[in-house]
Coordinates of C-alpha atoms in Angstrom, one line a residue:
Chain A
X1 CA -13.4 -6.0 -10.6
X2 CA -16.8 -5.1 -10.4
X3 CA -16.8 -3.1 -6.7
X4 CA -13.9 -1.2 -5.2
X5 CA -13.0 -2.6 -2.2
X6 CA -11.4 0.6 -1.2
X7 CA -12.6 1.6 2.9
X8 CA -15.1 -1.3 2.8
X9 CA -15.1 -3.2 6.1
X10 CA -13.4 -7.0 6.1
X11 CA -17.3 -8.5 6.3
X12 CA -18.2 -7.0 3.2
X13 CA -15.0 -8.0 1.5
X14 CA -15.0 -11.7 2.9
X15 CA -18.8 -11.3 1.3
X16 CA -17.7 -10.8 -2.0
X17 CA -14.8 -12.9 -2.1
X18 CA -16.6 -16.1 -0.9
X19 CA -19.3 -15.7 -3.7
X20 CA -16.6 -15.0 -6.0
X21 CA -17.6 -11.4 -7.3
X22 CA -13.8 -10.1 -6.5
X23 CA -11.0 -12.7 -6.2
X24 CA -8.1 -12.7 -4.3
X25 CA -5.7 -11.6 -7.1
X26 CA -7.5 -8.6 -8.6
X27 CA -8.1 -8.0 -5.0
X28 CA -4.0 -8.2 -3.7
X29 CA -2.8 -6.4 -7.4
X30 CA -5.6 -3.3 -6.2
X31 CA -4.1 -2.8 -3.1
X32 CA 0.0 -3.6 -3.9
X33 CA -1.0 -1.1 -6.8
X34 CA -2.1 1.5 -4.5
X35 CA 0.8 0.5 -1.8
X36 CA 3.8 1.2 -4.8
X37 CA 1.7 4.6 -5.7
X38 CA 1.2 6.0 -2.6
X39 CA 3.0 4.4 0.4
X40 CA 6.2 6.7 -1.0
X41 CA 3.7 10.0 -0.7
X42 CA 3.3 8.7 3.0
X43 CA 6.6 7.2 4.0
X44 CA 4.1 4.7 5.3
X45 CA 5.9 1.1 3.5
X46 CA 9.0 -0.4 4.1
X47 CA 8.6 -3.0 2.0
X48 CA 5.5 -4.5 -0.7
X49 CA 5.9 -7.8 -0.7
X50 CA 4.7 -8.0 -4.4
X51 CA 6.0 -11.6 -5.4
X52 CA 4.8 -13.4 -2.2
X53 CA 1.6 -11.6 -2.3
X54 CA 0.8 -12.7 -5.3
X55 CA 1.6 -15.9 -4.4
X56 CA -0.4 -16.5 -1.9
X57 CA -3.7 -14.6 -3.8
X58 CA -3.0 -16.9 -6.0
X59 CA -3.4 -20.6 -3.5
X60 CA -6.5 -18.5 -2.0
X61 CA -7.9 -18.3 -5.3
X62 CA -7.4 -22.0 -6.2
X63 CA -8.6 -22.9 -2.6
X64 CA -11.9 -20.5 -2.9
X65 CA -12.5 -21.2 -6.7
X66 CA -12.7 -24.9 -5.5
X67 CA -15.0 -24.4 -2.3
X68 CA -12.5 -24.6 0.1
X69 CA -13.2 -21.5 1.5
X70 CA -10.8 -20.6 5.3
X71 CA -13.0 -18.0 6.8
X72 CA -13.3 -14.2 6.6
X73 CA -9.7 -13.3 6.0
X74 CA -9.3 -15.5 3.4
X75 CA -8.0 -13.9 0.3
X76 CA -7.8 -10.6 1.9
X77 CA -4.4 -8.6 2.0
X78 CA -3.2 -7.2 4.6
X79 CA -0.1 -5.1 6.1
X80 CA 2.2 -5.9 9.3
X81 CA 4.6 -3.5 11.4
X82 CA 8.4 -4.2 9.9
X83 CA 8.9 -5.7 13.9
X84 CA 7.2 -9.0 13.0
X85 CA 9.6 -11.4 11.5
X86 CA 8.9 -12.2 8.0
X87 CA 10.9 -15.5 6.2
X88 CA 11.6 -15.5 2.3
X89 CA 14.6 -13.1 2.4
X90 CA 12.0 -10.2 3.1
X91 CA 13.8 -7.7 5.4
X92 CA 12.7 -7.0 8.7
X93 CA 14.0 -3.4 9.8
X94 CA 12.6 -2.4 12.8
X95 CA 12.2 0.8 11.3
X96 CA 15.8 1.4 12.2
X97 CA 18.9 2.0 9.6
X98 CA 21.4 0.0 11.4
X99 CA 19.1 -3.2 10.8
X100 CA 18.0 -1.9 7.2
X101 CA 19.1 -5.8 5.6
X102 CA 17.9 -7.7 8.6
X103 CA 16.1 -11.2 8.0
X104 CA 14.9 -13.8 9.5
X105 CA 14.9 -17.3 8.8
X106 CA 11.4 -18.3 10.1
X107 CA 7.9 -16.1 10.4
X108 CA 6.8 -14.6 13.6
X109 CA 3.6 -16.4 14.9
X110 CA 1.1 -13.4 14.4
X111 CA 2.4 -13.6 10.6
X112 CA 1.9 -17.7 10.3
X113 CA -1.6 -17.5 11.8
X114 CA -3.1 -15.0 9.9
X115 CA -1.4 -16.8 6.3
X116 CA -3.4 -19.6 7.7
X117 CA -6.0 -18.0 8.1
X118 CA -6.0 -17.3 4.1
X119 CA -4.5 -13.7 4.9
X120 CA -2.2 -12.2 2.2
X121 CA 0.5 -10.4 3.2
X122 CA 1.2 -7.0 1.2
X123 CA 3.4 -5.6 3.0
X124 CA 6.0 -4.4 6.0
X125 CA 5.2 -1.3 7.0
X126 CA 7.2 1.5 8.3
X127 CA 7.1 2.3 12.1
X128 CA 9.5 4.4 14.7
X129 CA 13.0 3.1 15.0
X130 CA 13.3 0.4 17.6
X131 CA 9.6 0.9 18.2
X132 CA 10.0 4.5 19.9
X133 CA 12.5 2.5 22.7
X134 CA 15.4 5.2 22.7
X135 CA 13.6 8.7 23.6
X136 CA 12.5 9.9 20.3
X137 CA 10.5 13.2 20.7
X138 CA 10.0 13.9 16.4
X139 CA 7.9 12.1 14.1
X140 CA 11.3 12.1 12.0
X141 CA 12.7 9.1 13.7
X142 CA 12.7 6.6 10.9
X143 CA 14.6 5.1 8.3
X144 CA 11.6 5.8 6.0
X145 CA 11.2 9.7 7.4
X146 CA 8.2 11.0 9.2
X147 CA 5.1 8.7 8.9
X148 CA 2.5 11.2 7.7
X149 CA -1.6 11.4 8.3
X150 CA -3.8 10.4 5.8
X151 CA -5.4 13.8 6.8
X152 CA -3.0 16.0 6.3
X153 CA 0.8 15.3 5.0
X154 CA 2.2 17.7 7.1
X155 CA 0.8 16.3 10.3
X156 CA 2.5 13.0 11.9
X157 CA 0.4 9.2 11.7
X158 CA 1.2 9.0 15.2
X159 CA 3.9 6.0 16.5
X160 CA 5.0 3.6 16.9
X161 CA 3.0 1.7 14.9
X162 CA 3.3 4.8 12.2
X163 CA 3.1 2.6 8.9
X164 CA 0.2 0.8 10.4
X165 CA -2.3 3.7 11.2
X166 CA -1.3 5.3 7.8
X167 CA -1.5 2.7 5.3
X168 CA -5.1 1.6 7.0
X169 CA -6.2 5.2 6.8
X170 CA -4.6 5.9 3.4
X171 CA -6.7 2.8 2.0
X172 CA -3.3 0.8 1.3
X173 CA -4.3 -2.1 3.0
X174 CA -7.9 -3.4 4.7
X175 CA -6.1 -3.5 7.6
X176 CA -2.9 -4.4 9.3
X177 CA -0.7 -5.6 12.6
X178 CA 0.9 -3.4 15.1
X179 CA 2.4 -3.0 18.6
X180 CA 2.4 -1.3 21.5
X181 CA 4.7 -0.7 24.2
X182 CA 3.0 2.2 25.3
X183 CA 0.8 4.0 23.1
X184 CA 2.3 2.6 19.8
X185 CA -1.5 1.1 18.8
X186 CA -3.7 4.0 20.6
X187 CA -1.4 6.9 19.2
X188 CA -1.6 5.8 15.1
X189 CA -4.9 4.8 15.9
X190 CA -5.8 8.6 16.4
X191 CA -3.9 10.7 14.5
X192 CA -4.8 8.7 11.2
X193 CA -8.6 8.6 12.2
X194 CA -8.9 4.5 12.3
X195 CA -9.4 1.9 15.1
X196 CA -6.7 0.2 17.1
X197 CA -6.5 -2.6 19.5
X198 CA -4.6 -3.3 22.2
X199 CA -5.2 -6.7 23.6
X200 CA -4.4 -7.8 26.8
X201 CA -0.9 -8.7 27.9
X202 CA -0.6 -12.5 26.3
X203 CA -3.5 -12.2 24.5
X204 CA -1.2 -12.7 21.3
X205 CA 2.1 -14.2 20.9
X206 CA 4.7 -12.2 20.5
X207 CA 7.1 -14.6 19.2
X208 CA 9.1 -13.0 16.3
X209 CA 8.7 -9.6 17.0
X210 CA 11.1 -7.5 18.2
X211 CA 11.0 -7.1 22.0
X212 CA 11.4 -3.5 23.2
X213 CA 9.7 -4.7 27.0
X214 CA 9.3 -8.2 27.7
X215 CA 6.9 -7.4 30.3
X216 CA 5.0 -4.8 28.4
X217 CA 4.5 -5.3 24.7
X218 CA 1.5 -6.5 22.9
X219 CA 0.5 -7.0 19.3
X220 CA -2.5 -6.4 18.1
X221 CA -4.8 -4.4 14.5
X222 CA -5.3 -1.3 13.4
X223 CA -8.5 -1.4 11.1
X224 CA -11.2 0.7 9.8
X225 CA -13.6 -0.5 12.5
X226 CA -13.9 -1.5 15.7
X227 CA -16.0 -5.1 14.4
X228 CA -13.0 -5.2 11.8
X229 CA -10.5 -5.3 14.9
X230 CA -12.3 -8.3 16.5
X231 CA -12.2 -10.2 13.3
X232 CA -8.7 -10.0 13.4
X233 CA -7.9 -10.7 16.5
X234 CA -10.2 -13.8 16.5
X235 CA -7.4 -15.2 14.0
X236 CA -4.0 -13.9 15.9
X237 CA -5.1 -14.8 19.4
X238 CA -4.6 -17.6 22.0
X239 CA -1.8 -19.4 23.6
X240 CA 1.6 -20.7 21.4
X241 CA 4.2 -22.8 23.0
X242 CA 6.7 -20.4 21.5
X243 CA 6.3 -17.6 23.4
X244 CA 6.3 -19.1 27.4
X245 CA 4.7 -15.3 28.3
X246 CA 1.4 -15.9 25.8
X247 CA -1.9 -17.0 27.6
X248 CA -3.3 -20.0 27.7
X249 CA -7.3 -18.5 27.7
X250 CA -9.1 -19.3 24.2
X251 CA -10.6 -16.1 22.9
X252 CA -13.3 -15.9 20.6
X253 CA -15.2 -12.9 19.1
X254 CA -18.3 -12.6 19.4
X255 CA -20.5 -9.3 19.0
X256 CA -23.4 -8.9 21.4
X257 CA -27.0 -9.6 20.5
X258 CA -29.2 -7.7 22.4
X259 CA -29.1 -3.8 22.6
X260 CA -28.0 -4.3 26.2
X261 CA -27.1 -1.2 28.5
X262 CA -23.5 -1.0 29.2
X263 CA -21.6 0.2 32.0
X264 CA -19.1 3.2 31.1
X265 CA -16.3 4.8 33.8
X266 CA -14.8 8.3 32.8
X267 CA -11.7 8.9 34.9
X268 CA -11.8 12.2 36.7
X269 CA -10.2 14.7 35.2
X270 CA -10.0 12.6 31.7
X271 CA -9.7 16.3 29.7
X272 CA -7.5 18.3 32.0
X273 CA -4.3 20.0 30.1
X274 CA -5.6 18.8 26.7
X275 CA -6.7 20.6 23.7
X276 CA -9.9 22.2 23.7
X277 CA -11.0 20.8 20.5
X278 CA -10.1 17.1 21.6
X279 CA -11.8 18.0 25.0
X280 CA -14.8 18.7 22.8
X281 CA -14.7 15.8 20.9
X282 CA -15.0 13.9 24.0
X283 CA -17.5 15.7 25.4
X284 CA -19.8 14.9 22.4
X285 CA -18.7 11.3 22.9
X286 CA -20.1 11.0 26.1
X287 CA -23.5 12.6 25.0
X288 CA -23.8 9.7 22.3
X289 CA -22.6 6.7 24.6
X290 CA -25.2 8.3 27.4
X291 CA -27.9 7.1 25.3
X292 CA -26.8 3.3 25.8
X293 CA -24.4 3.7 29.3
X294 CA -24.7 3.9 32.4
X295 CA -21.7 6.7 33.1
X296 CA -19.6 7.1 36.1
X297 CA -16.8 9.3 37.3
X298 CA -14.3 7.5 38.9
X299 CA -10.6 8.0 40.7
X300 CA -8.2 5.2 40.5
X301 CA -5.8 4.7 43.5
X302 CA -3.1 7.5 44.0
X303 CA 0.3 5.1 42.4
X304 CA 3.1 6.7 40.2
X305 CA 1.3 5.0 37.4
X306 CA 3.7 6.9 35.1
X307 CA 6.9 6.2 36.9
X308 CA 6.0 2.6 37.3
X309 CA 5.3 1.8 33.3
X310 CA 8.5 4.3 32.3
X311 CA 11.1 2.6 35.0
X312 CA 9.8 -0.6 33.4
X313 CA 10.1 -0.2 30.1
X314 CA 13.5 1.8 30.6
X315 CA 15.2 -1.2 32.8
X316 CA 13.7 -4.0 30.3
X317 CA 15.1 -2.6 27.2
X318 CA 18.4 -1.3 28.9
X319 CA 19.0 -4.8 29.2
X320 CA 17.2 -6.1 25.8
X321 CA 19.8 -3.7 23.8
X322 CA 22.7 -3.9 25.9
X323 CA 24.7 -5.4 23.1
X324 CA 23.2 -2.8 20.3
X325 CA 24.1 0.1 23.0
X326 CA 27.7 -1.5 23.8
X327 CA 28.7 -1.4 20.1
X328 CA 28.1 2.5 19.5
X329 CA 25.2 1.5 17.0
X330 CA 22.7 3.9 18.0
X331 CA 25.0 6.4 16.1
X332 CA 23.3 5.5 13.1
X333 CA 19.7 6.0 14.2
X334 CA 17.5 8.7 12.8
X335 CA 16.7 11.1 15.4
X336 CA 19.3 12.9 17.0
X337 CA 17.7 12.0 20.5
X338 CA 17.3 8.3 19.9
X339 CA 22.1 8.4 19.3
X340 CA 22.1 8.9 23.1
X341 CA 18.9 7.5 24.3
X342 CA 19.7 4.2 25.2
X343 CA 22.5 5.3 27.5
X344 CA 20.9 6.9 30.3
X345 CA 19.2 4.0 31.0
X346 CA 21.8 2.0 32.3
X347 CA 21.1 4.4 35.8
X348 CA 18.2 2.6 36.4
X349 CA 18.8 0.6 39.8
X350 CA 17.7 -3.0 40.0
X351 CA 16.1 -1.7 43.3
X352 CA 13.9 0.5 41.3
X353 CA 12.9 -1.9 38.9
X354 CA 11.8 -4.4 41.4
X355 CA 9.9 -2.0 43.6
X356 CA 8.5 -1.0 40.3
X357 CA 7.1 -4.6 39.3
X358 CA 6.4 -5.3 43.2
X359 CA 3.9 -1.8 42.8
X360 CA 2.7 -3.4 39.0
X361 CA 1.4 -6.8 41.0
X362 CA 0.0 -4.7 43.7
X363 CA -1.7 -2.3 41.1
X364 CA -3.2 -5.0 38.8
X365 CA -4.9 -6.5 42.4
X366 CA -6.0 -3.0 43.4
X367 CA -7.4 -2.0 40.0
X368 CA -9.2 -5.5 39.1
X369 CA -12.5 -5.0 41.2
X370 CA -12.5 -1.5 39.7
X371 CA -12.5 -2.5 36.4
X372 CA -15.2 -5.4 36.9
X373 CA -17.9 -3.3 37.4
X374 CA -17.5 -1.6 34.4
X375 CA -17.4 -2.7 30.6
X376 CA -14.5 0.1 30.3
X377 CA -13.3 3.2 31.3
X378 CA -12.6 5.8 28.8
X379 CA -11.0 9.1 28.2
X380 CA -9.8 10.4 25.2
X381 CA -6.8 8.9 23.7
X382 CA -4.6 11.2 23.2
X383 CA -4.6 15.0 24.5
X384 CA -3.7 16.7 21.0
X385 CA -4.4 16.4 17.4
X386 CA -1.7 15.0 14.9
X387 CA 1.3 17.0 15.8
X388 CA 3.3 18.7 12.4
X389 CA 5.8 17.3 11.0
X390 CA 8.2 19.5 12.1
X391 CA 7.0 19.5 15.9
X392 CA 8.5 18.2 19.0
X393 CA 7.1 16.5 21.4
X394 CA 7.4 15.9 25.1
X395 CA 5.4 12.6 25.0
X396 CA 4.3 10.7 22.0
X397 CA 0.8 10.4 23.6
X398 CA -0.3 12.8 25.8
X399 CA 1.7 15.9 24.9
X400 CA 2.3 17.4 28.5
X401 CA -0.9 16.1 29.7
X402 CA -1.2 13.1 31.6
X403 CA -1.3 9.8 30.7
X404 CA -2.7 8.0 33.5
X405 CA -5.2 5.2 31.6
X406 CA -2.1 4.7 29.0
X407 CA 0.4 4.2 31.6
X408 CA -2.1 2.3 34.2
X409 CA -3.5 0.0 31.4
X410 CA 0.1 -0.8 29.6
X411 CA 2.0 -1.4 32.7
X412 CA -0.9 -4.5 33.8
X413 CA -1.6 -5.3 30.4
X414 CA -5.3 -4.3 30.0
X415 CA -6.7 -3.8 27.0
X416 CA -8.0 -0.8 24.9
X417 CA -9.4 0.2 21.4
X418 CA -9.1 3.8 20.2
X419 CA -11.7 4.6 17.7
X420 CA -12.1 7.9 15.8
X421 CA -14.4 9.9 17.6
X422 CA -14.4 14.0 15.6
X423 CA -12.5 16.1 13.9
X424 CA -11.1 19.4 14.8
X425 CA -11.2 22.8 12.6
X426 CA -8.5 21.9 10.9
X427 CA -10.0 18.6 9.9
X428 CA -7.8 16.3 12.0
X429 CA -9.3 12.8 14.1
X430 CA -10.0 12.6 17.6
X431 CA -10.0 9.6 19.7
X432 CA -11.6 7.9 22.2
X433 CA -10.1 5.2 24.3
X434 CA -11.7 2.3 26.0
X435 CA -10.0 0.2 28.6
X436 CA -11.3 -3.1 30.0
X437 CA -10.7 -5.5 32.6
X438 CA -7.9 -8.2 31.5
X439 CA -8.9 -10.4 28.6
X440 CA -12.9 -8.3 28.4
X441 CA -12.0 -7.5 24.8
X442 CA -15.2 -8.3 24.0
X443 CA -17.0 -5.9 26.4
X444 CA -14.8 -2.9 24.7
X445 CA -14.9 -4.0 21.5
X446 CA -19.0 -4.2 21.9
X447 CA -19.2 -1.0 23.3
X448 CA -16.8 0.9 20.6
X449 CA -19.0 -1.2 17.5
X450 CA -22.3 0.4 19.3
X451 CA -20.5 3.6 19.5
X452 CA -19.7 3.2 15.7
X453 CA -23.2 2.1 15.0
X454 CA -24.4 5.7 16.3
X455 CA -21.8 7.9 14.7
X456 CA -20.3 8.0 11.2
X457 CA -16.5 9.9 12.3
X458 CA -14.8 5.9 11.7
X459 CA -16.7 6.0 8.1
X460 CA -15.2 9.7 6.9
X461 CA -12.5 9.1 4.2
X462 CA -10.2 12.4 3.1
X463 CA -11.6 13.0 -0.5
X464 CA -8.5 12.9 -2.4
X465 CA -7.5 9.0 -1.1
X466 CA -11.3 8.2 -2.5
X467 CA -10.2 8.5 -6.2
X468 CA -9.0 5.0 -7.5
X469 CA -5.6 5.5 -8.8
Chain B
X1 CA 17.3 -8.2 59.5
X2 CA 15.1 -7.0 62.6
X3 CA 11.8 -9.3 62.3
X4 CA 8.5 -7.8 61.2
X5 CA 10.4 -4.0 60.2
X6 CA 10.5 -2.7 57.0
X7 CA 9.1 -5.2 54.8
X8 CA 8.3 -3.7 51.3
X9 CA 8.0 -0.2 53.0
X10 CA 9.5 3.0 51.4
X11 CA 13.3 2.9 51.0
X12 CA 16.6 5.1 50.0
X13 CA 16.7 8.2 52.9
X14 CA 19.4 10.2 51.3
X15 CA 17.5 13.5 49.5
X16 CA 20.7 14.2 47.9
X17 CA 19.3 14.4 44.7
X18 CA 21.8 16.2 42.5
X19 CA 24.9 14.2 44.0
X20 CA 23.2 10.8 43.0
X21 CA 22.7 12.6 39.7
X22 CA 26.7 13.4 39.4
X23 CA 27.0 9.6 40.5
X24 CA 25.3 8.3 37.9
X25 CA 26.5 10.0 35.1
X26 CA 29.9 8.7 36.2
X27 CA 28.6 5.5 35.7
X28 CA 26.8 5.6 32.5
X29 CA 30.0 8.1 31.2
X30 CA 32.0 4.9 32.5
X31 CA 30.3 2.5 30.2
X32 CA 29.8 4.6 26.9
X33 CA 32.6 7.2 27.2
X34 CA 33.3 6.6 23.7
X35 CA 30.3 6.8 22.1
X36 CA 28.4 9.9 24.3
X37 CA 29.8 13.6 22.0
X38 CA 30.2 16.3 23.6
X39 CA 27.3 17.9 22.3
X40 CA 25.1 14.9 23.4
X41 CA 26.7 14.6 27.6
X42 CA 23.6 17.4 28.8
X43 CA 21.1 15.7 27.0
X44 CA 22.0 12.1 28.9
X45 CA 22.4 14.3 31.8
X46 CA 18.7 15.4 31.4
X47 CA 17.6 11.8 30.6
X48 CA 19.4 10.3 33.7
X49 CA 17.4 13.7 35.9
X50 CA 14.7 11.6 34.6
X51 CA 15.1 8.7 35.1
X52 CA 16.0 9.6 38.7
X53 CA 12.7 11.5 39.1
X54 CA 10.8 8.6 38.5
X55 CA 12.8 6.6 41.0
X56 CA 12.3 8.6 44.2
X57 CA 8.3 8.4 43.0
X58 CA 8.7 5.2 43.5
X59 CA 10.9 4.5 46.3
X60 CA 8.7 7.1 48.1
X61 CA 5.6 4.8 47.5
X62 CA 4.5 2.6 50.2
X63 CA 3.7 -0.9 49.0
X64 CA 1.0 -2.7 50.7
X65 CA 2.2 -5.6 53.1
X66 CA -1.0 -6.9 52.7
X67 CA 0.6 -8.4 49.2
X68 CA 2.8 -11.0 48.6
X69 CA 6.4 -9.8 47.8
X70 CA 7.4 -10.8 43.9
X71 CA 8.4 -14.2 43.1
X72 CA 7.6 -14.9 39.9
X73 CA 10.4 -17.5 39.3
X74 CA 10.0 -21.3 39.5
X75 CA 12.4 -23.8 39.3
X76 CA 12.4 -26.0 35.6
X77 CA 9.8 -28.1 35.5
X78 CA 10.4 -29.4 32.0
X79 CA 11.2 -33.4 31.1
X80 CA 13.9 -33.8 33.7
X81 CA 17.5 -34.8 32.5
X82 CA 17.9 -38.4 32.4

């Protein structure tokens, strides 16, 4: 192999693979070679999935080597959250010790489209037990360990979507699939210094993953750019008879033109109760996006945003684990918190759950004409830096800040990007979010590549991980 | 039901807080009394405070009448039985 492909953005790579300067095998053996090295370091792999990647390089070189080329995936590996159902005897953990030798007979739909797509599958990678469902307040709440930063390995990748964040920052794969609940994109997305997407609610099928919140989760990438996220999820999106709750809009990506002037909405009091170095961050963010935004302060509606998304997600999963809770299962979880957490839950009334989706519907109307006049609203996604290994936490996002745009935009399904956006003295990531309107991915997605196009923080690699190994 | 009273408005009156916290714990320790240690029954206790919290913030919100209440189900509409 000529050129590394190490932290070069999927365009670039498709590049090179179409005009047959890499090919897909010497391409999958670099990156399951750097997965077996260093995903252990990380506890950031469940599982390489070294025979079937193979495999597959193998049809995608036959197919490109004979001009049957798929499209920009093609031949380029890639890494999915152990939630997504894999076929072939490969486990599917959850992240959780109880379902350690899980599998599946089939593939989860997120997994079949990108293999279509010419995608090659590398690996399941690790992620919070259960997805972060039961409580847990420690990044040590997985049957791989604590997930660590690519920054710093003694600082936590952020969860649930742990595996995903790290192996993208780490350089293990060129990018790979997670999920969010409730910050389980956004959260990795920061602490490992790399770009996540949450797609709107239906935007991808969710058929085959494991379901934490039928009402609330969504699947989406974690890349190394905010372009390289709406590469991806041109090939995962749009409608699939198997999952009744995914959308029947089309999607296509498409990046904008002309060096338009967008439309920007900062939420009042966006860096109250964070850290002063993330409030900075921020507030050097919005000095860059002034130069191509039109920025606003804005107050959404007073609602118990928070109480709304948590009663939610509580009553959803009470009932989506009943059987795992019933059995005394969660005794063999990881963190101490997450043996008792699904418990409590059963004291959520069916009262309060209603009300709670009754105030969603009258939310998602309220909000709507607020986010139409704007391309997004941002704040910064989470109020700390990568917490340490050792640390507690109150709230996997926020700390004990806030978390109005996570709870607001999970709860009615809009979606957000977090892309890296500083660093703090102790050379940690930042992020900022942007939230949209339902299915405007494009309009964040634009304005986070322009944001990218002004600043370098999304194209800073720690030295060490730049040595080939 | 009284016509035109009540309709989505604010609910639950009693403010007894920590007696429908006692409550509930019986409940939950009713379902999982075998699998909740002794070291763990505070901790539930804490998450069931919770979980309560976030209940009376939401029974204490007014909904808009100007919505339509939920009804998101539909009866089948797939190929009907022959």
């Amino acid at each position: 192999m000529n050129k590394t492909p190490l932290f070069k953005n999927l365009r670039f790579v498709a590049k090179e693979l179409e005009n047959k300067k890499i090919s897909p095998t010497e391409i999958t053996k670099y990156y399951l070679a750097r997965l077996n090295e260093l995903g252990p370091e990380y506890n950031s792999v469940i599982t390489v999935t070294n025979e079937r990647a193979l495999r597959q390089a193998e049809v995608a070189e036959r197919e490109i080597m004979s001009g049957v080329y798929r499209g920009t995936l093609h031949g380029i590996p890639f890494g999915a959250k152990d939630l997504l159902a894999t076929d072939g005897g490969i486990p599917t953990t959850w992240g959780a010790e109880p379902f350690r030798h899980q599998t599946f007979p089939y593939n989860a739909t997120v997994i079949n489209k990108l293999c279509s797509s010419g995608a090659i599958l590398v690996s399941k990678l690790a992620m919070i037990e259960l997805a972060g469902g039961m409580g847990y307040r420690q990044p040590n709440a997985s049957l791989t360990g604590p997930c660590k930063s690519p920054w710093d390995k003694n600082t936590w990748a952020g969860g649930s979507s742990s595996g995903s964040g790290s192996a993208v920052g780490t350089g293990l794969v060129p990018f790979a699939i997670g999920s969010e609940t409730w910050g389980s994109i956004l959260s990795p997305a920061n602490n490992c210094g790399v770009s996540g997407l949450r797609p709107t609610f239906g935007r991808v099928s969710r058929y085959g993953a494991m379901a934490l919140s039928w009402s609330l989760d969504k699947i989406g990438p974690l890349c190394l750019s905010a372009d390289d996220c709406g590469i991806v999820l041109n090939e995962i999106a749009g409608p699939d008879p198997k999952d009744p709750s995914s959308s029947d809009k089309l999607y296509e990506y498409s990046v904008d033109s002309n060096q338009r002037k967008f439309k920007l909405a900062v939420l009042a009091g966006a860096t109250t109760n964070i850290d002063e170095e993330v409030a900075d961050s921020f507030k050097e963010s919005l000095d860059t996006l002034s130069q191509f935004c039109e920025i606003e302060e804005i107050n959404f509606p007073e609602y118990p945003y928070e109480a709304v998304t948590r009663t939610i997600m509580l009553a959803e999963s009470g009932t989506i684990f009943e059987e795992f809770s019933s059995s005394g299962t969660a005794a063999l979880l990881t963190a101490p918190e997450d043996k008792y957490g699904p418990y409590a839950r059963t004291a959520v009334l069916a009262k309060d759950y209603l009300k709670a989706l009754r105030l969603r519907d009258e939310i998602s109307q309220k909000i709507d004409p607020i986010m139409s006049k704007y391309d997004a609203v941002c704040g910064p996604t989470k109020g700390t830096p990568a917490s340490n290994l050792e640390d507690e936490f109150r709230g996997a996002i926020r700390g004990n800040a806030k978390d109005t745009l996570g709870a607001l935009g999970n709860s009615v399904g809009l979606p957000a990007i977090s892309v890296p956006n500083g660093f703090t003295k102790a050379n940690l990531p930042t992020g900022i979010q942007f939230v949209g309107q339902v299915y405007a991915e494009n309009s964040i997605l634009n304005l986070a590549n322009r944001f990218q196009q002004q600043t370098d923080w999304h194209l800073r690699h720690p030295a060490e991980l730049l040595e080939e190994i | 039901m009284a016509t035109g009273e009540v309709k989505g408005k604010a609910t639950m009156k009693s403010n007894d807080h920590e007696r429908e916290k006692e409550i509930m714990w019986d409940l939950v320790n009713l379902h999982f009394t075998n699998m909740i240690s002794d070291d763990q029954v505070e901790k539930v206790k804490e998450s069931i405070a919770g979980i309560l919290t976030d209940a009376n913030e939401i029974r204490s919100t007014t909904l808009d009448d100007s919505f339509p209440l939920l009804n998101s189900y539909q009866p089948f509409k797939g190929d009907a039985n022959e």
